[in-house]
Short mmCIF file of C-alpha atoms and ligand atoms in Angstrom, two decimals:
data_model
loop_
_atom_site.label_atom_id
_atom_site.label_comp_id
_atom_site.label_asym_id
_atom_site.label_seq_id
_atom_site.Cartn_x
_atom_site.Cartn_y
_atom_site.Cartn_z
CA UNK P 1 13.19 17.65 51.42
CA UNK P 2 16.02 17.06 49.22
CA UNK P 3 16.50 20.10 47.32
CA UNK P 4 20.31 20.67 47.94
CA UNK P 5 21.50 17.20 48.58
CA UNK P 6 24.89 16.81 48.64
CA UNK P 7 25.36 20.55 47.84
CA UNK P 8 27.75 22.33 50.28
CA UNK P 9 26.13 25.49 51.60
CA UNK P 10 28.13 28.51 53.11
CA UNK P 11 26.15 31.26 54.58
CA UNK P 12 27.78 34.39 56.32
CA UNK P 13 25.45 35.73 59.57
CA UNK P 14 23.69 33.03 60.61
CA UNK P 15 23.84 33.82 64.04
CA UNK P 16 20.35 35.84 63.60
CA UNK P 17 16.95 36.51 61.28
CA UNK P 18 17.62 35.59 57.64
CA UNK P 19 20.85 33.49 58.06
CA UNK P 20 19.27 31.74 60.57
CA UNK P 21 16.13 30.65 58.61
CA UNK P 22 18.42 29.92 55.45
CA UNK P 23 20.72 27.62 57.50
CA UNK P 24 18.28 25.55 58.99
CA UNK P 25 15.76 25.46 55.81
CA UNK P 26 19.41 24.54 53.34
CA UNK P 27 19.93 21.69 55.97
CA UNK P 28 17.05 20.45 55.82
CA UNK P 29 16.71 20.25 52.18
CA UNK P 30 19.70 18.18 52.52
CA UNK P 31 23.06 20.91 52.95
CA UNK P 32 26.01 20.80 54.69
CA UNK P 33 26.40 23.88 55.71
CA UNK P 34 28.98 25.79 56.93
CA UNK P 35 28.22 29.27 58.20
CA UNK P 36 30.22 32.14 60.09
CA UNK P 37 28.80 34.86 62.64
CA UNK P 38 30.55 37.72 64.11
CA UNK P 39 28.61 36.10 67.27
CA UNK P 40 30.25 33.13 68.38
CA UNK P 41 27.56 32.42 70.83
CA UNK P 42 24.61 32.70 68.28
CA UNK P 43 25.92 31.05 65.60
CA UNK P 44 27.03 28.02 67.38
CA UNK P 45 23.46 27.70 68.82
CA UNK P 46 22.01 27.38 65.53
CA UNK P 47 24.36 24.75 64.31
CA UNK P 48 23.41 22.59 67.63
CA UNK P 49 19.84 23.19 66.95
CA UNK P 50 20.60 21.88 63.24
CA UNK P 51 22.54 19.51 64.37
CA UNK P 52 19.79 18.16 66.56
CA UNK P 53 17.31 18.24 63.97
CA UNK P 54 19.36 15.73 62.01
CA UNK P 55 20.81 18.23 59.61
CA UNK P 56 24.37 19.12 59.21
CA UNK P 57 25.94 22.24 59.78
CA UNK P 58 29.16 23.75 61.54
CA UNK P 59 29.34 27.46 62.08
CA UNK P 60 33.03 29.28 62.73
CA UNK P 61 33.47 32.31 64.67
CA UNK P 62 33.82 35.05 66.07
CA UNK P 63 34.58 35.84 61.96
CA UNK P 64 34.38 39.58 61.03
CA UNK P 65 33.67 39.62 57.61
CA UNK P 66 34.70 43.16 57.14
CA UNK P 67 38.40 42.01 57.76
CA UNK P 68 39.82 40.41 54.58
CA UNK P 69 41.88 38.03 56.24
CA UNK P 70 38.72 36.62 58.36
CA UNK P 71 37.16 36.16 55.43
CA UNK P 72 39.57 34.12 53.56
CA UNK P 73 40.55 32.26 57.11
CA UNK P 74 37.14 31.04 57.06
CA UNK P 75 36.74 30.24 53.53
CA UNK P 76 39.64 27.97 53.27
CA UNK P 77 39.02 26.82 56.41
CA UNK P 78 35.74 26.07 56.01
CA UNK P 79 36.31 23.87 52.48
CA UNK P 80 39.10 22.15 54.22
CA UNK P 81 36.24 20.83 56.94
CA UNK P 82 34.11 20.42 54.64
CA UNK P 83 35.24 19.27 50.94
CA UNK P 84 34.42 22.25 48.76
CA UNK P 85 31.99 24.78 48.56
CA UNK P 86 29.16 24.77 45.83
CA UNK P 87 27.02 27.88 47.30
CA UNK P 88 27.90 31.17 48.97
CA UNK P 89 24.91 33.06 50.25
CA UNK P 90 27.02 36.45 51.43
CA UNK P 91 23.67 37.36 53.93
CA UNK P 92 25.34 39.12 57.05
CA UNK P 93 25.30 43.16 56.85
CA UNK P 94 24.82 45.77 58.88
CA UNK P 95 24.53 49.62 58.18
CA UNK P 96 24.37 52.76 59.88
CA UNK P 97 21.66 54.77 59.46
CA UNK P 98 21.04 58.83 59.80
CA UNK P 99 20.03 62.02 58.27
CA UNK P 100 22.20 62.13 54.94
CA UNK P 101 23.11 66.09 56.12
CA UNK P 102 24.36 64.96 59.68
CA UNK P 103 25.60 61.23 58.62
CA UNK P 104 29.06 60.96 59.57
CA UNK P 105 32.40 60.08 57.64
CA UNK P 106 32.87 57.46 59.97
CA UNK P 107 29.23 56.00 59.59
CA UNK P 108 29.55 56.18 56.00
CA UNK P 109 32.75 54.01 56.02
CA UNK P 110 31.39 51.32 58.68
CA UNK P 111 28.15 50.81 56.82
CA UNK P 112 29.91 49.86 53.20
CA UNK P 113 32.80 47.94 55.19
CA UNK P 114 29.94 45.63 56.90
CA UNK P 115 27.58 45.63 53.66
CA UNK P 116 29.75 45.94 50.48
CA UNK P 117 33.35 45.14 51.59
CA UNK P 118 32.13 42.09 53.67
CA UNK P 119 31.03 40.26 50.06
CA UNK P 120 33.58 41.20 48.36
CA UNK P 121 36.09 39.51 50.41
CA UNK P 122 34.19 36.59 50.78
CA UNK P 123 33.39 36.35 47.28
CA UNK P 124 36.77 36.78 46.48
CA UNK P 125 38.32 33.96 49.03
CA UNK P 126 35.41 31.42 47.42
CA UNK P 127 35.97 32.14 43.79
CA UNK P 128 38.93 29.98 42.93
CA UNK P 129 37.10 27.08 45.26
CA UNK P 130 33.54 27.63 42.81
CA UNK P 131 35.97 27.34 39.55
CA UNK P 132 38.00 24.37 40.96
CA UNK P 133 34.91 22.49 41.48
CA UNK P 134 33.09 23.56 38.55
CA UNK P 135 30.49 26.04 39.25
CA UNK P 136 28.29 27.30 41.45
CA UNK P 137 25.83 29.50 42.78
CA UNK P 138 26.37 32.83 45.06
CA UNK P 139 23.56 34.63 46.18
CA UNK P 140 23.75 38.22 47.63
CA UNK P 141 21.67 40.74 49.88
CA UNK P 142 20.18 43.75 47.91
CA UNK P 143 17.69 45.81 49.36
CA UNK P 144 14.74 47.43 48.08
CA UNK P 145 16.49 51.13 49.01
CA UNK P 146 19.43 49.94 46.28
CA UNK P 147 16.20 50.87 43.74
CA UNK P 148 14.22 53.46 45.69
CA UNK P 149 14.51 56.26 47.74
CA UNK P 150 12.60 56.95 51.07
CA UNK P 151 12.04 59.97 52.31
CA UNK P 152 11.70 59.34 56.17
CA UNK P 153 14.78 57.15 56.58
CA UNK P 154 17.93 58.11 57.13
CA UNK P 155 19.13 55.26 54.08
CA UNK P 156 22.17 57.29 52.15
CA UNK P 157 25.17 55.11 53.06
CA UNK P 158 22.69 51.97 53.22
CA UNK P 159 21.12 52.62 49.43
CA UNK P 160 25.04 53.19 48.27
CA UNK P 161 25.49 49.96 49.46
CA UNK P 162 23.28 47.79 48.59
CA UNK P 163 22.83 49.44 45.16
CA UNK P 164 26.45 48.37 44.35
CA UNK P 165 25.70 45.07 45.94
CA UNK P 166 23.17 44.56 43.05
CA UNK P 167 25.75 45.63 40.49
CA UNK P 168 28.45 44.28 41.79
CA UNK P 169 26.60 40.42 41.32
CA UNK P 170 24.93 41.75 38.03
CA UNK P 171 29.11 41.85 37.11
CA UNK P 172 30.19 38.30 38.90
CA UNK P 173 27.12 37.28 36.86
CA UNK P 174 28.93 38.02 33.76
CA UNK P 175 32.24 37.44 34.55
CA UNK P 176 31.61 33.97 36.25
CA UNK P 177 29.11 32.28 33.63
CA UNK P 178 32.18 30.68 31.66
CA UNK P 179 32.88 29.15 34.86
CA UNK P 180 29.15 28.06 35.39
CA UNK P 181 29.24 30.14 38.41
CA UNK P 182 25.57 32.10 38.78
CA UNK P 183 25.23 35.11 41.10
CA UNK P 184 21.84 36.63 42.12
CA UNK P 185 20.26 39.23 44.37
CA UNK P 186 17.43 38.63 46.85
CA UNK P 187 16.29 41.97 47.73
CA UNK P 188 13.88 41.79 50.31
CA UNK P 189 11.47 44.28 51.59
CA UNK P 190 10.64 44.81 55.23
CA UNK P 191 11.15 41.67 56.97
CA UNK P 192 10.73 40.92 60.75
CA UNK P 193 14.28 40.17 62.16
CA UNK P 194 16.02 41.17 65.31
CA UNK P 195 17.46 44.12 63.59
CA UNK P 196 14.47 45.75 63.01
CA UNK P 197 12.79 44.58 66.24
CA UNK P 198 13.16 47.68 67.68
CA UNK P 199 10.94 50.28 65.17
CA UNK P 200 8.18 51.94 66.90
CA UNK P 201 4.83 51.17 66.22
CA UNK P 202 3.59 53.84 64.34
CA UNK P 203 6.23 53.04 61.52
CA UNK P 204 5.58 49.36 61.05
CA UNK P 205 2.14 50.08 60.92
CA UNK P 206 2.61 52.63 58.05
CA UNK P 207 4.84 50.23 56.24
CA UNK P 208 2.78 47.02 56.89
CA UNK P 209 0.04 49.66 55.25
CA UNK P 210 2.46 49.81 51.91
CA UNK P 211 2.84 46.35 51.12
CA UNK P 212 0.20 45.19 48.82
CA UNK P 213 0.33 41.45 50.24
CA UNK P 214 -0.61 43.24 53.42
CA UNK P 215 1.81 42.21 56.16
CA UNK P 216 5.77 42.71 57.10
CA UNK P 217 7.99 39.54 55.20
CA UNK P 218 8.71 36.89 58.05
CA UNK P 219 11.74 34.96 57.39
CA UNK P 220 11.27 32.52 55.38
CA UNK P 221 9.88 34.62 52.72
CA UNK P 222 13.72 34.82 51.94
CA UNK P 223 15.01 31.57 52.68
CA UNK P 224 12.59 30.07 49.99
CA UNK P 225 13.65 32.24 47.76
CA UNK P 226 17.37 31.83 48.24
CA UNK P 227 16.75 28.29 48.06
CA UNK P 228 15.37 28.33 45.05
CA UNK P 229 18.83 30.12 43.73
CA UNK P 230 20.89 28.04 45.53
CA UNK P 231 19.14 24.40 44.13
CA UNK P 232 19.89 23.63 40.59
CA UNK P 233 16.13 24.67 40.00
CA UNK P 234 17.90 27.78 38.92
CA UNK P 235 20.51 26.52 36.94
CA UNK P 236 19.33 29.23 34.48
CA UNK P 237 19.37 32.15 36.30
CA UNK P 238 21.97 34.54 37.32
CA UNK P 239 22.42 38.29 36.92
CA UNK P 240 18.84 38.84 38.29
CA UNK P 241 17.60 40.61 40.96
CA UNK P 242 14.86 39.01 43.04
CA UNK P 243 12.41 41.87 44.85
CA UNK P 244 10.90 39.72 47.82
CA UNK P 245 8.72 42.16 48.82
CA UNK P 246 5.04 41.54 49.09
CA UNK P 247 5.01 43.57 46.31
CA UNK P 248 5.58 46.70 47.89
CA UNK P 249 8.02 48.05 45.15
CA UNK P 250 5.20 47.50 42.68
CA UNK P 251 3.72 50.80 44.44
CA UNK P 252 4.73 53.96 42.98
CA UNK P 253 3.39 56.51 45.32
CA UNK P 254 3.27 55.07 48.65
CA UNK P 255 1.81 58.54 50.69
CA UNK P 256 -1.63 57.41 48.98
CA UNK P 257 -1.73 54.44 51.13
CA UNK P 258 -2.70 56.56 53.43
CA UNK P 259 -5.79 57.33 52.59
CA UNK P 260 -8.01 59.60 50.89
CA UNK P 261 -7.16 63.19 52.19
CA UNK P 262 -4.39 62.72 54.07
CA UNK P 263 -2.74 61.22 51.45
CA UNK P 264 -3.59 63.18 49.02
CA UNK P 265 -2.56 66.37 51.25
CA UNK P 266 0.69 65.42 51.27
CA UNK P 267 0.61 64.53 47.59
CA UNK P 268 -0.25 67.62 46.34
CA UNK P 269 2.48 69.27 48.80
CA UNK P 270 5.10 67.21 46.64
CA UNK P 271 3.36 68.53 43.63
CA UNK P 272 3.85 72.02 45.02
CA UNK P 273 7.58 71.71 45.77
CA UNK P 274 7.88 70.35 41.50
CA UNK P 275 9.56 66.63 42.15
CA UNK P 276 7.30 64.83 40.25
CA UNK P 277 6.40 63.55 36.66
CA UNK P 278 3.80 65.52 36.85
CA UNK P 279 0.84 64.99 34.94
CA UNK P 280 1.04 61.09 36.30
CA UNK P 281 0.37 62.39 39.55
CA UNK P 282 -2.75 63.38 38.19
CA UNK P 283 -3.74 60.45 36.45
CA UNK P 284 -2.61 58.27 39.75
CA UNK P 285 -5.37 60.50 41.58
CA UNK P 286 -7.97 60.47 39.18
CA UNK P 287 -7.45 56.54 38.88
CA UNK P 288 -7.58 56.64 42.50
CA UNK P 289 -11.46 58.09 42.22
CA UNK P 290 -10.50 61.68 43.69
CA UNK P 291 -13.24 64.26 41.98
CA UNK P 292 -12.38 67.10 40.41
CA UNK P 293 -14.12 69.13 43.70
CA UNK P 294 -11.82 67.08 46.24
CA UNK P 295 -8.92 68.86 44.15
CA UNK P 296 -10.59 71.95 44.63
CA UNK P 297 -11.22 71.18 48.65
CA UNK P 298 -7.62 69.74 49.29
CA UNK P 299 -5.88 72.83 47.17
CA UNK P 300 -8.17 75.25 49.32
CA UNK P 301 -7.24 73.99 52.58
CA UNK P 302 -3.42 73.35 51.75
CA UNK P 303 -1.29 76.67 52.71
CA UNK P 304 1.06 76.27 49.86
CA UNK P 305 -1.47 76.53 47.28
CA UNK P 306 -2.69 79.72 48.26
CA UNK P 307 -0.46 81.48 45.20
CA UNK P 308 -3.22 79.16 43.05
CA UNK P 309 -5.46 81.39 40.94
CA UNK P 310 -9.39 80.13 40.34
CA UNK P 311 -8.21 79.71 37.12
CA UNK P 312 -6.04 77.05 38.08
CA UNK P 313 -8.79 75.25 40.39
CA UNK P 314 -10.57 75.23 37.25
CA UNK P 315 -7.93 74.22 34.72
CA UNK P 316 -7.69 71.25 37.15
CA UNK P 317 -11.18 70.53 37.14
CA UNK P 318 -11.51 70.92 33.27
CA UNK P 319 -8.12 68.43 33.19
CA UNK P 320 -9.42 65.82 35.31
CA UNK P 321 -12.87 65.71 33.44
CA UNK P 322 -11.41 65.48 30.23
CA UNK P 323 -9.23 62.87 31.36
CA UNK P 324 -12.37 61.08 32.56
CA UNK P 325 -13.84 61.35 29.58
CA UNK P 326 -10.67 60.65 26.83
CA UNK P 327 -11.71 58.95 24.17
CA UNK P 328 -15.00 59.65 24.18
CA UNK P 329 -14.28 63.94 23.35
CA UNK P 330 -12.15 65.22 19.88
CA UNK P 331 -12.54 68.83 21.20
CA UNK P 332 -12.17 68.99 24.75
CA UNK P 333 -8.38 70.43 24.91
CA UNK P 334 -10.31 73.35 24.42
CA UNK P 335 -10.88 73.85 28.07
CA UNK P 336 -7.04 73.97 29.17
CA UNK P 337 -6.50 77.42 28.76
CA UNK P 338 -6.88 78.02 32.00
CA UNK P 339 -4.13 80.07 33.95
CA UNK P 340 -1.33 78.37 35.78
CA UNK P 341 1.02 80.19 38.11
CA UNK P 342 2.35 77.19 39.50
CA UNK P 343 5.64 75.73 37.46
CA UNK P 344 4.10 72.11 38.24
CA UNK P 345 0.89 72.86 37.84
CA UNK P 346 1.74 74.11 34.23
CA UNK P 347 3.83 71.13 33.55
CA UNK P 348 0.68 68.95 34.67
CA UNK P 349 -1.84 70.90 31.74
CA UNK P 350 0.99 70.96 28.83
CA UNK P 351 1.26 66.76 29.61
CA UNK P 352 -2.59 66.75 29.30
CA UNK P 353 -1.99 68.78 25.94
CA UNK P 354 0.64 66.60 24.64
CA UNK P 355 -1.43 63.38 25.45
CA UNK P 356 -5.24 64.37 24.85
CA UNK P 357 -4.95 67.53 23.02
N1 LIG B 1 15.29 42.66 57.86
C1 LIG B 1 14.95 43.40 56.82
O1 LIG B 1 13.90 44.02 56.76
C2 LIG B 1 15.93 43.51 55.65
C3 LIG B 1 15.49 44.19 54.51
C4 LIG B 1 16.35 44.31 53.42
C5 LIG B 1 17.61 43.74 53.48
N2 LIG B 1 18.01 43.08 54.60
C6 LIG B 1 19.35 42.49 54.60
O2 LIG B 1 19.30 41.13 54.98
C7 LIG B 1 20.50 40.76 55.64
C8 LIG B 1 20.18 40.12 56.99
O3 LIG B 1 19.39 41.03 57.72
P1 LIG B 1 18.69 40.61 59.10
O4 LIG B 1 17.49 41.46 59.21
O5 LIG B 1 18.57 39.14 59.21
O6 LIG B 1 19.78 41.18 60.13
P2 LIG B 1 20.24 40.63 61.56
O7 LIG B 1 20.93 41.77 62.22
O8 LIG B 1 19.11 39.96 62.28
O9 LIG B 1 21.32 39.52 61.19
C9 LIG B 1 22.54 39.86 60.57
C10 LIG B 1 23.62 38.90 61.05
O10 LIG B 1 24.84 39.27 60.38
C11 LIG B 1 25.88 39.25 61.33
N3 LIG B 1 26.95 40.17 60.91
C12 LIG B 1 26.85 41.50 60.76
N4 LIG B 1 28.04 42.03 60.40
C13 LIG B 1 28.90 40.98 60.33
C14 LIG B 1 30.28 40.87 60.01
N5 LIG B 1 31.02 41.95 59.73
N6 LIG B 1 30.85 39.64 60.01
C15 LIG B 1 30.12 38.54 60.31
N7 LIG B 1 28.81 38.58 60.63
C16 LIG B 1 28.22 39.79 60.64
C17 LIG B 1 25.23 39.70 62.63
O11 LIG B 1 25.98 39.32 63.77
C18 LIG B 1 23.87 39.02 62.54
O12 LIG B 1 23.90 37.73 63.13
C19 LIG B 1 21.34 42.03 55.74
O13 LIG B 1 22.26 42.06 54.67
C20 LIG B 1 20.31 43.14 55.59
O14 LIG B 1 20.85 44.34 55.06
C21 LIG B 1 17.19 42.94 55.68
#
């Protein structure tokens, strides 16, 4: 209950999903916080419901963040109201997504306005107030596409940004220990907020399948977390990057949540078009229990594979036996002579060379 007591607690977007949670769980750990929404209407509502709870909390706006003087307006009002400011959780964001070949210039420019410039200019308006008073802790809002790519999302001008986000705090990190100021990442995975209320179905089901903890993050997954950073629980930790995820970036090759063939369909089509460390791939099936004759089935029936000589089918079949059996064989490189005419496929028997032959 008393985690941040007497801590002053600013939080940017708390008009909605994860600055909501964080404001009311920092007041109730004992906060004041002072927060700032774009939404006037939402953000006051959320101080009144704090309020009511017996917390304390006062939230300015309309503030645009992406406007450097609205930032620094609400900073120094903000420590006027309040007395200081010992934690800056720069939370509010919003991007623009689409295609990277039809995003536009103007998309591109809004999205790292409202998710890079936003914490800069807040960061930079609470700086002087975190020295003055000796320290503190700011937390900021990676993403798990600042780390990863996805292939159906239109992510290019969200990844830019919230990749620098994580370097930028990896830098305040180093710059601001002298001061005793820390400066983290959260990084959360998918998360069930208004903004992404409105995907369809299909996708959250297919992501919900991806995350190894088995269900979307709600939001407190992230407040806890950011609580944790904020509290002097941390008080050795800065410059890190938290992935609250469910452990979904701990998968490397997400299409095999799918399922047996489907996944592995689309697997080998990747394999086909030569993006991947290839003889992995291989190893990631075999550890995932496909036989060498489900290669043979799956490379049959897959268009792209038709070029594939018997040879190959059998090259694959000798490679994933003697994989099976490594350790146990001091001769069995023998059997990857087979012929390759595909440049992945070839890649894939000279790693099984290099590592068993
Ligand atoms: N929800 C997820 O799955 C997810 C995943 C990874 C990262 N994130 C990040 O977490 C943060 C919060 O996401 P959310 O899902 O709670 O979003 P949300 O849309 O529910 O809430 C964001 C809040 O920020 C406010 N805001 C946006 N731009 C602003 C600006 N320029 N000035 C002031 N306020 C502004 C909005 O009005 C809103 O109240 C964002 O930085 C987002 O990129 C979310």
């Amino acid at each position: 209950m008393n985690r941040l007591t007497g801590k002053i607690a600013f939080i940017t977007g708390v008009a909605s999903g994860l600055g909501r949670a964080a404001a009311k769980l920092f007041a109730a750990e004992g906060a004041k916080v002072v927060g700032c929404d774009v939404s006037q209407s939402g953000g006051q509502q959320i101080a009144i419901e704090v309020c009511n709870a017996g917390g304390k909390m006062v939230c300015f706006g309309p503030v645009d963040l992406s406007s450097p003087a609205e930032a620094q307006k609400w900073i120094s009002e903000g420590v006027a109201d309040s007395g200081g400011i010992d934690i800056l959780y720069n939370n509010a964001g919003g991007a623009r997504f689409g295609a990277f070949a039809e995003l536009s210039h103007e998309d591109w420019g809004f999205t790292l306005r409202n998710e890079v410039d936003l914490v800069f200019y807040a960061t930079q308006a609470a700086w002087p107030h975190l020295m003055a008073r000796g320290g503190g802790a700011i937390i900021n809002t990676g993403s798990a596409v600042a780390v990863r790519g996805n292939p159906n999302m239109g992510f290019a001008a969200h990844a830019a940004s919230k990749g620098a986000i994580v370097a930028f705090t990896r830098q305040l990190a180093a710059e601001g220990a002298k001061h005793n100021i820390r400066a983290n990442t959260i990084s959360p995975g998918p998360i069930k907020t208004p903004a992404t209320a409105g995907i369809p179905p299909e996708p959250v089901e297919r992501i919900r399948a991806a995350i190894p903890l088995g269900r979307w993050g709600e939001v407190e997954d992230i407040a806890y977390c950011a609580l944790y950073l904020a509290s002097d629980e941390a008080r050795w930790v800065t410059g890190a990057d938290f992935a609250i995820d469910g452990g979904r970036l701990a998968h490397r090759y997400e299409d095999l949540d799918q399922g047996a063939a489907g996944g592995g369909f689309h697997f080998l089509s990747r394999l086909g078009s030569l993006d991947l460390d290839d003889g992995f791939a291989f190893l990631d099936l075999i550890a995932l229990g496909f036989e060498p004759l489900d290669y043979r089935a799956l490379l049959e029936s897959h268009a792209p594979f038709g070029q594939i000589h018997l040879g190959s089918h059998r090259s694959l079949r000798t490679a994933a036996t003697i994989f099976s059996e490594v350790g146990k064989s001091s001769d069995s490189s023998a059997g990857l002579n087979g012929t390759c005419t595909s440049g992945a496929l070839k890649r894939t028997m000279g790693f099984f060379k290099r590592h068993l032959g």
